[in-house]
Amino acid sequence: MTFNIFDGSTVWNRSVMLGYILASSASVVGLALAVHSGVA
């Protein structure tokens, strides 16, 4: 029972971490494109 809960928590944490990384990457790319457009 404890193992199942822990495993579910691990999957949830991985999902949150993955989402955070994707959001950060999207923000950086968006910012880079905005700056590039502004310069160009």
PDB file of N, CA and C in Angstrom:
ATOM      1  N   MET A   1       0.850  -1.202   0.000  1.00  0.00           N
ATOM      2  CA  MET A   1       0.000   0.000   0.000  1.00  0.00           C
ATOM      3  C   MET A   1       0.887   1.254   0.000  1.00  0.00           C
ATOM      4  N   THR A   2       1.866   1.267   0.889  1.00  0.00           N
ATOM      5  CA  THR A   2       2.771   2.416   0.971  1.00  0.00           C
ATOM      6  C   THR A   2       3.541   2.554  -0.330  1.00  0.00           C
ATOM      7  N   PHE A   3       3.954   1.416  -0.898  1.00  0.00           N
ATOM      8  CA  PHE A   3       4.725   1.452  -2.142  1.00  0.00           C
ATOM      9  C   PHE A   3       3.902   2.037  -3.276  1.00  0.00           C
ATOM     10  N   ASN A   4       2.618   1.660  -3.342  1.00  0.00           N
ATOM     11  CA  ASN A   4       1.755   2.174  -4.409  1.00  0.00           C
ATOM     12  C   ASN A   4       1.584   3.691  -4.288  1.00  0.00           C
ATOM     13  N   ILE A   5       1.380   4.167  -3.074  1.00  0.00           N
ATOM     14  CA  ILE A   5       1.204   5.599  -2.834  1.00  0.00           C
ATOM     15  C   ILE A   5       2.487   6.337  -3.211  1.00  0.00           C
ATOM     16  N   PHE A   6       3.620   5.767  -2.814  1.00  0.00           N
ATOM     17  CA  PHE A   6       4.912   6.395  -3.104  1.00  0.00           C
ATOM     18  C   PHE A   6       5.139   6.433  -4.608  1.00  0.00           C
ATOM     19  N   ASP A   7       4.805   5.330  -5.282  1.00  0.00           N
ATOM     20  CA  ASP A   7       4.983   5.266  -6.737  1.00  0.00           C
ATOM     21  C   ASP A   7       4.112   6.310  -7.420  1.00  0.00           C
ATOM     22  N   GLY A   8       2.871   6.440  -6.955  1.00  0.00           N
ATOM     23  CA  GLY A   8       1.969   7.433  -7.544  1.00  0.00           C
ATOM     24  C   GLY A   8       2.508   8.832  -7.322  1.00  0.00           C
ATOM     25  N   SER A   9       3.075   9.059  -6.136  1.00  0.00           N
ATOM     26  CA  SER A   9       3.623  10.370  -5.823  1.00  0.00           C
ATOM     27  C   SER A   9       4.812  10.654  -6.738  1.00  0.00           C
ATOM     28  N   THR A  10       5.607   9.620  -7.015  1.00  0.00           N
ATOM     29  CA  THR A  10       6.778   9.787  -7.879  1.00  0.00           C
ATOM     30  C   THR A  10       6.332  10.157  -9.284  1.00  0.00           C
ATOM     31  N   VAL A  11       5.301   9.480  -9.781  1.00  0.00           N
ATOM     32  CA  VAL A  11       4.788   9.769 -11.124  1.00  0.00           C
ATOM     33  C   VAL A  11       4.270  11.203 -11.170  1.00  0.00           C
ATOM     34  N   TRP A  12       3.573  11.609 -10.110  1.00  0.00           N
ATOM     35  CA  TRP A  12       3.025  12.976 -10.052  1.00  0.00           C
ATOM     36  C   TRP A  12       4.167  13.976 -10.054  1.00  0.00           C
ATOM     37  N   ASN A  13       5.198  13.727  -9.248  1.00  0.00           N
ATOM     38  CA  ASN A  13       6.338  14.643  -9.171  1.00  0.00           C
ATOM     39  C   ASN A  13       7.041  14.733 -10.526  1.00  0.00           C
ATOM     40  N   ARG A  14       7.165  13.621 -11.220  1.00  0.00           N
ATOM     41  CA  ARG A  14       7.808  13.625 -12.528  1.00  0.00           C
ATOM     42  C   ARG A  14       6.981  14.452 -13.506  1.00  0.00           C
ATOM     43  N   SER A  15       5.661  14.310 -13.437  1.00  0.00           N
ATOM     44  CA  SER A  15       4.783  15.059 -14.336  1.00  0.00           C
ATOM     45  C   SER A  15       4.918  16.553 -14.084  1.00  0.00           C
ATOM     46  N   VAL A  16       4.943  16.933 -12.808  1.00  0.00           N
ATOM     47  CA  VAL A  16       5.079  18.346 -12.445  1.00  0.00           C
ATOM     48  C   VAL A  16       6.432  18.872 -12.916  1.00  0.00           C
ATOM     49  N   MET A  17       7.489  18.097 -12.687  1.00  0.00           N
ATOM     50  CA  MET A  17       8.828  18.519 -13.075  1.00  0.00           C
ATOM     51  C   MET A  17       8.921  18.658 -14.581  1.00  0.00           C
ATOM     52  N   LEU A  18       8.359  17.692 -15.309  1.00  0.00           N
ATOM     53  CA  LEU A  18       8.387  17.731 -16.772  1.00  0.00           C
ATOM     54  C   LEU A  18       7.624  18.952 -17.280  1.00  0.00           C
ATOM     55  N   GLY A  19       6.463  19.201 -16.687  1.00  0.00           N
ATOM     56  CA  GLY A  19       5.659  20.357 -17.090  1.00  0.00           C
ATOM     57  C   GLY A  19       6.398  21.659 -16.810  1.00  0.00           C
ATOM     58  N   TYR A  20       7.091  21.705 -15.668  1.00  0.00           N
ATOM     59  CA  TYR A  20       7.843  22.909 -15.301  1.00  0.00           C
ATOM     60  C   TYR A  20       8.977  23.147 -16.299  1.00  0.00           C
ATOM     61  N   ILE A  21       9.678  22.070 -16.676  1.00  0.00           N
ATOM     62  CA  ILE A  21      10.780  22.175 -17.633  1.00  0.00           C
ATOM     63  C   ILE A  21      10.251  22.639 -18.991  1.00  0.00           C
ATOM     64  N   LEU A  22       9.129  22.065 -19.437  1.00  0.00           N
ATOM     65  CA  LEU A  22       8.554  22.447 -20.732  1.00  0.00           C
ATOM     66  C   LEU A  22       8.118  23.911 -20.705  1.00  0.00           C
ATOM     67  N   ALA A  23       7.503  24.326 -19.608  1.00  0.00           N
ATOM     68  CA  ALA A  23       7.042  25.715 -19.490  1.00  0.00           C
ATOM     69  C   ALA A  23       8.230  26.665 -19.504  1.00  0.00           C
ATOM     70  N   SER A  24       9.296  26.295 -18.796  1.00  0.00           N
ATOM     71  CA  SER A  24      10.492  27.133 -18.755  1.00  0.00           C
ATOM     72  C   SER A  24      11.112  27.231 -20.152  1.00  0.00           C
ATOM     73  N   SER A  25      11.187  26.097 -20.838  1.00  0.00           N
ATOM     74  CA  SER A  25      11.762  26.081 -22.183  1.00  0.00           C
ATOM     75  C   SER A  25      10.930  26.954 -23.117  1.00  0.00           C
ATOM     76  N   ALA A  26       9.606  26.843 -23.020  1.00  0.00           N
ATOM     77  CA  ALA A  26       8.713  27.633 -23.868  1.00  0.00           C
ATOM     78  C   ALA A  26       8.901  29.122 -23.574  1.00  0.00           C
ATOM     79  N   SER A  27       9.068  29.470 -22.310  1.00  0.00           N
ATOM     80  CA  SER A  27       9.256  30.875 -21.934  1.00  0.00           C
ATOM     81  C   SER A  27      10.561  31.415 -22.517  1.00  0.00           C
ATOM     82  N   VAL A  28      11.622  30.620 -22.406  1.00  0.00           N
ATOM     83  CA  VAL A  28      12.929  31.033 -22.925  1.00  0.00           C
ATOM     84  C   VAL A  28      12.876  31.191 -24.438  1.00  0.00           C
ATOM     85  N   VAL A  29      12.267  30.219 -25.124  1.00  0.00           N
ATOM     86  CA  VAL A  29      12.153  30.281 -26.586  1.00  0.00           C
ATOM     87  C   VAL A  29      11.307  31.481 -26.996  1.00  0.00           C
ATOM     88  N   GLY A  30      10.192  31.687 -26.305  1.00  0.00           N
ATOM     89  CA  GLY A  30       9.312  32.815 -26.615  1.00  0.00           C
ATOM     90  C   GLY A  30      10.032  34.140 -26.410  1.00  0.00           C
ATOM     91  N   LEU A  31      10.785  34.235 -25.324  1.00  0.00           N
ATOM     92  CA  LEU A  31      11.529  35.456 -25.036  1.00  0.00           C
ATOM     93  C   LEU A  31      12.592  35.690 -26.103  1.00  0.00           C
ATOM     94  N   ALA A  32      13.283  34.623 -26.497  1.00  0.00           N
ATOM     95  CA  ALA A  32      14.326  34.716 -27.523  1.00  0.00           C
ATOM     96  C   ALA A  32      13.726  35.180 -28.846  1.00  0.00           C
ATOM     97  N   LEU A  33      12.571  34.627 -29.200  1.00  0.00           N
ATOM     98  CA  LEU A  33      11.916  35.022 -30.449  1.00  0.00           C
ATOM     99  C   LEU A  33      11.464  36.478 -30.389  1.00  0.00           C
ATOM    100  N   ALA A  34      10.950  36.883 -29.255  1.00  0.00           N
ATOM    101  CA  ALA A  34      10.490  38.270 -29.083  1.00  0.00           C
ATOM    102  C   ALA A  34      11.668  39.235 -29.222  1.00  0.00           C
ATOM    103  N   VAL A  35      12.771  38.904 -28.579  1.00  0.00           N
ATOM    104  CA  VAL A  35      13.968  39.754 -28.654  1.00  0.00           C
ATOM    105  C   VAL A  35      14.489  39.783 -30.085  1.00  0.00           C
ATOM    106  N   HIS A  36      14.520  38.620 -30.717  1.00  0.00           N
ATOM    107  CA  HIS A  36      15.008  38.529 -32.100  1.00  0.00           C
ATOM    108  C   HIS A  36      14.132  39.369 -33.039  1.00  0.00           C
ATOM    109  N   SER A  37      12.823  39.293 -32.826  1.00  0.00           N
ATOM    110  CA  SER A  37      11.897  40.059 -33.666  1.00  0.00           C
ATOM    111  C   SER A  37      12.099  41.557 -33.425  1.00  0.00           C
ATOM    112  N   GLY A  38      12.319  41.916 -32.172  1.00  0.00           N
ATOM    113  CA  GLY A  38      12.515  43.318 -31.829  1.00  0.00           C
ATOM    114  C   GLY A  38      13.803  43.852 -32.463  1.00  0.00           C
ATOM    115  N   VAL A  39      14.855  43.062 -32.426  1.00  0.00           N
ATOM    116  CA  VAL A  39      16.145  43.465 -32.993  1.00  0.00           C
ATOM    117  C   VAL A  39      16.051  43.512 -34.508  1.00  0.00           C
ATOM    118  N   ALA A  40      15.394  42.494 -35.096  1.00  0.00           N
ATOM    119  CA  ALA A  40      15.284  42.414 -36.550  1.00  0.00           C
ATOM    120  C   ALA A  40      14.255  43.445 -37.010  1.00  0.00           C
TER     121      ALA A  40
END
